[in-house]
JSON list of C-alpha atoms in Angstrom, two decimals:
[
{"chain": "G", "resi": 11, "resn": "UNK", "atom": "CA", "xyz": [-16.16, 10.88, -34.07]},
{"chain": "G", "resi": 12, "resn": "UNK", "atom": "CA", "xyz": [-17.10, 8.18, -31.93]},
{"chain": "G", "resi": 13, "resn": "UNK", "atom": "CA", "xyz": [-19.89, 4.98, -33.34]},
{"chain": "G", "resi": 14, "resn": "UNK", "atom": "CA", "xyz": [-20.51, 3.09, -31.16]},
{"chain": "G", "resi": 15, "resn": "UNK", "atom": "CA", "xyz": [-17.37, 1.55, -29.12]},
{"chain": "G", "resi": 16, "resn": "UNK", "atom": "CA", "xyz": [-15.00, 2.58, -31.71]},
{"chain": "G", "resi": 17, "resn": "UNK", "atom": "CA", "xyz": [-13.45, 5.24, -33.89]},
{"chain": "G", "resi": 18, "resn": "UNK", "atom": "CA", "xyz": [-15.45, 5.81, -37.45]},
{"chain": "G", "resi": 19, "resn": "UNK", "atom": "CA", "xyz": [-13.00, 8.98, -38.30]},
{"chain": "G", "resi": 20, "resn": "UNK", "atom": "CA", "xyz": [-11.17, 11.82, -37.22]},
{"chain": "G", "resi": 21, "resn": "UNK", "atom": "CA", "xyz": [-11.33, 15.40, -38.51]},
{"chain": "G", "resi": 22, "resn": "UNK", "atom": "CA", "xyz": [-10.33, 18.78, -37.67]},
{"chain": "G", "resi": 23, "resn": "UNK", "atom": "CA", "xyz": [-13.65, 20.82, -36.70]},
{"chain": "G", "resi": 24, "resn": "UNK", "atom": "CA", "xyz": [-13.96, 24.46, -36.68]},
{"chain": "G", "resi": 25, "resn": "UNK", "atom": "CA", "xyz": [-16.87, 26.53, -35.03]},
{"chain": "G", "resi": 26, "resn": "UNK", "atom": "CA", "xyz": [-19.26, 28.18, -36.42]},
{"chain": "G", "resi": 27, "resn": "UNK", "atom": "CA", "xyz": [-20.17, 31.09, -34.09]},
{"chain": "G", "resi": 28, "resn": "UNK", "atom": "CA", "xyz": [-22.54, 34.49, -34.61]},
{"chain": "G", "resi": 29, "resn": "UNK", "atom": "CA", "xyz": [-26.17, 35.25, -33.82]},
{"chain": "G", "resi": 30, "resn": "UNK", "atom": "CA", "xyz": [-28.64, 31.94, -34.01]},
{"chain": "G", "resi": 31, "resn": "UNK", "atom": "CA", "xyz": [-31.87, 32.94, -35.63]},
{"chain": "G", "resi": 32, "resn": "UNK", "atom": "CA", "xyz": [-33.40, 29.56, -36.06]},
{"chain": "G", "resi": 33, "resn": "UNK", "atom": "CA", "xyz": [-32.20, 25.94, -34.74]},
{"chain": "G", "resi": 34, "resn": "UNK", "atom": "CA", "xyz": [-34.93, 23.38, -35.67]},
{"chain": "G", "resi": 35, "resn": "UNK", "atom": "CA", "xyz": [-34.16, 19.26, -36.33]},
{"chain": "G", "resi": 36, "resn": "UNK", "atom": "CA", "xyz": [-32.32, 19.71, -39.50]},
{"chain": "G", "resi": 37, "resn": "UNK", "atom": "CA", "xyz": [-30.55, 22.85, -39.73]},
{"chain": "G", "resi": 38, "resn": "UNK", "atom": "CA", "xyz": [-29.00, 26.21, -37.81]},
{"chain": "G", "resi": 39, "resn": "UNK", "atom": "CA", "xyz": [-29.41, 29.42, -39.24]},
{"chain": "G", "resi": 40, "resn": "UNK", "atom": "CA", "xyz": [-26.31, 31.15, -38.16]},
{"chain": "G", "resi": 41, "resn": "UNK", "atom": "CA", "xyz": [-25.23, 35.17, -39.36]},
{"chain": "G", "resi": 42, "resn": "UNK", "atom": "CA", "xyz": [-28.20, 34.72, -41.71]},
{"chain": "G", "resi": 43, "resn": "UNK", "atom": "CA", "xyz": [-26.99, 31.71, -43.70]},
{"chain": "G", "resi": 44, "resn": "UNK", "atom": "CA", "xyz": [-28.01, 27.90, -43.27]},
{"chain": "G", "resi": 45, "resn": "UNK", "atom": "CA", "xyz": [-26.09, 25.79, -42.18]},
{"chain": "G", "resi": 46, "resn": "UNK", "atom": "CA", "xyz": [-27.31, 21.71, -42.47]},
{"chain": "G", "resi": 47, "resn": "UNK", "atom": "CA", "xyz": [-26.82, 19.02, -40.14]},
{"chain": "G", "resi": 48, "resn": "UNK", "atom": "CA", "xyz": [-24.64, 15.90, -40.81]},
{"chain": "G", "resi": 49, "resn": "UNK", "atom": "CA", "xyz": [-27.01, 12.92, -40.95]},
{"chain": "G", "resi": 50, "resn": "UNK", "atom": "CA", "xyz": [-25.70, 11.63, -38.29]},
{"chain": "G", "resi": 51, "resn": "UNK", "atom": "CA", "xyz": [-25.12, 14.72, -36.19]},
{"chain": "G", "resi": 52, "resn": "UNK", "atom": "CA", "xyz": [-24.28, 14.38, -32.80]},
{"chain": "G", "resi": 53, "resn": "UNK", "atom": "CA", "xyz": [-25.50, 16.27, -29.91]},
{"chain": "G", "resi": 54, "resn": "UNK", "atom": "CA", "xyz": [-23.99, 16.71, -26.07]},
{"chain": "G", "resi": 55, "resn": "UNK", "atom": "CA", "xyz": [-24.84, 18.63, -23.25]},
{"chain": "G", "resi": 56, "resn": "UNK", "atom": "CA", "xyz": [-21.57, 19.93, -21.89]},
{"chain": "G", "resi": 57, "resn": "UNK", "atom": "CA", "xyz": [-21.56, 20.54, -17.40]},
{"chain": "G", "resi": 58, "resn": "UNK", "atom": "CA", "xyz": [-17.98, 21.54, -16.24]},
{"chain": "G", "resi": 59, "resn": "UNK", "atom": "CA", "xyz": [-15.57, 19.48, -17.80]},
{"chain": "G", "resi": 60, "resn": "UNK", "atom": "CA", "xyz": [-17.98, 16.19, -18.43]},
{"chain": "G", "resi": 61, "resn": "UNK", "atom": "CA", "xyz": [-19.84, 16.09, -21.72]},
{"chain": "G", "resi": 62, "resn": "UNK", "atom": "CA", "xyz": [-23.34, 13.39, -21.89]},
{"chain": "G", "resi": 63, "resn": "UNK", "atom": "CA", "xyz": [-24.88, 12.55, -25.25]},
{"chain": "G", "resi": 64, "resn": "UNK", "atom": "CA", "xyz": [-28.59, 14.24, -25.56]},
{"chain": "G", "resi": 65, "resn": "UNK", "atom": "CA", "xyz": [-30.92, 14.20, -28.13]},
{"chain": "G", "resi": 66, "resn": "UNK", "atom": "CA", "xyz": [-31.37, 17.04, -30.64]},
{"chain": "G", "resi": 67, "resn": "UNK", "atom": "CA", "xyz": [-35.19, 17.64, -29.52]},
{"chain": "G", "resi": 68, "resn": "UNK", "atom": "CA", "xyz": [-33.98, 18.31, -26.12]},
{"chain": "G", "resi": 69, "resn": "UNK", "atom": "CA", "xyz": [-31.58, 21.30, -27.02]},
{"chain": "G", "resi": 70, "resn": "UNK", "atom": "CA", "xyz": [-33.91, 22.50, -29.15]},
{"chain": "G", "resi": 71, "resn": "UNK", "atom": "CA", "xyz": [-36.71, 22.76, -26.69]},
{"chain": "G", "resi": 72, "resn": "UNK", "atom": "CA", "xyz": [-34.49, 23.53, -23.99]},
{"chain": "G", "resi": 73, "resn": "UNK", "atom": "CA", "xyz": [-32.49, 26.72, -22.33]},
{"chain": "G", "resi": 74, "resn": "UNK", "atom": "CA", "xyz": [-29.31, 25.92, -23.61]},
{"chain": "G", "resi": 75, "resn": "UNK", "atom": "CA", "xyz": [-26.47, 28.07, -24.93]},
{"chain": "G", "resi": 76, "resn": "UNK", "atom": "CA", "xyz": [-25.05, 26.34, -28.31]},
{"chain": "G", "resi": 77, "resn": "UNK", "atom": "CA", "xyz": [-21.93, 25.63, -30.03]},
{"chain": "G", "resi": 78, "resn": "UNK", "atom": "CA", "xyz": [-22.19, 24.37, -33.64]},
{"chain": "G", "resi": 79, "resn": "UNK", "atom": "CA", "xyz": [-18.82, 22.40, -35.40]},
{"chain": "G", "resi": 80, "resn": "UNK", "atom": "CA", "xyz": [-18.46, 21.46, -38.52]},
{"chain": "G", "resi": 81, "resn": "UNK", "atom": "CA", "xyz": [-15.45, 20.08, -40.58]},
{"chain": "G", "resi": 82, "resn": "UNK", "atom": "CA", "xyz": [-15.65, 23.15, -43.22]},
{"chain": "G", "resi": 83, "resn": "UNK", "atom": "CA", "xyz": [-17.03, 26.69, -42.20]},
{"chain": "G", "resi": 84, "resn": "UNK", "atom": "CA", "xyz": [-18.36, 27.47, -45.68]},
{"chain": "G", "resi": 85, "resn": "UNK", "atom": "CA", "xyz": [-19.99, 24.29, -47.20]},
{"chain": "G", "resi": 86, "resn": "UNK", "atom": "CA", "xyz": [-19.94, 21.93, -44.72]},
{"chain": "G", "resi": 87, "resn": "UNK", "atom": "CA", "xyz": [-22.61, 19.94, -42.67]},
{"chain": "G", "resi": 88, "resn": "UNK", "atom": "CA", "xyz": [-22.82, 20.64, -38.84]},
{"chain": "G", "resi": 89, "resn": "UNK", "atom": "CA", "xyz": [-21.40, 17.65, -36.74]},
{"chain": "G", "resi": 90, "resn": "UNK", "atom": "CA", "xyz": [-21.57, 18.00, -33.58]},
{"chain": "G", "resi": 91, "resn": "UNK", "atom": "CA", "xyz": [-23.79, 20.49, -31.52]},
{"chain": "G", "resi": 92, "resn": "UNK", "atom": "CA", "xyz": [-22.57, 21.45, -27.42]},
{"chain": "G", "resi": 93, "resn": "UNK", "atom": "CA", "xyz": [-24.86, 22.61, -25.18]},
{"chain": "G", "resi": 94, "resn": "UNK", "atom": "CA", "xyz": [-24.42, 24.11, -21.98]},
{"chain": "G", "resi": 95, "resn": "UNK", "atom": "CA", "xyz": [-27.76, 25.08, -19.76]},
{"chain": "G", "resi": 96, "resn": "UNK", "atom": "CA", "xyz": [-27.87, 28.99, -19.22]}
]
């Protein structure tokens, strides 16, 4: 996970896939269970093979299909969110 121009840490992620009932600024609900965002959650937009950096407000309030990771699929926070316009 990138900060800035360097490396802060590396970690396996796994997805977290199902039905999204909810997706506000601080949490997914995902297959009826919530699932928190890292504090310092990172968000992209993903077109083709190039992924850009967006903010969280503008996947929420946009048309996007969604990918949630996270570095443990049963307590862990969500890390990194991938969007990809429908």
């Amino acid at each position: 996970i990138k900060n800035g121009s360097g490396v802060d840490y590396a970690a396996k992620l796994n997805i977290l896939s199902g039905s999204v009932s909810e997706f506000t600024h601080g949490y997914a609900t995902i297959n009826g269970k919530r699932h928190l965002f890292s504090s310092d959650v990172q968000v992209y937009e993903k077109s083709g093979t190039r992924y850009m950096k967006i903010s969280l407000t503008g996947v929420i309030d946009g048309n996007y299909i969604t990918n949630f990771y996270t570095d443990n699929t049963d307590t862990g926070r969500i890390r990194i969110i991938v969007a990809t316009a429908k």
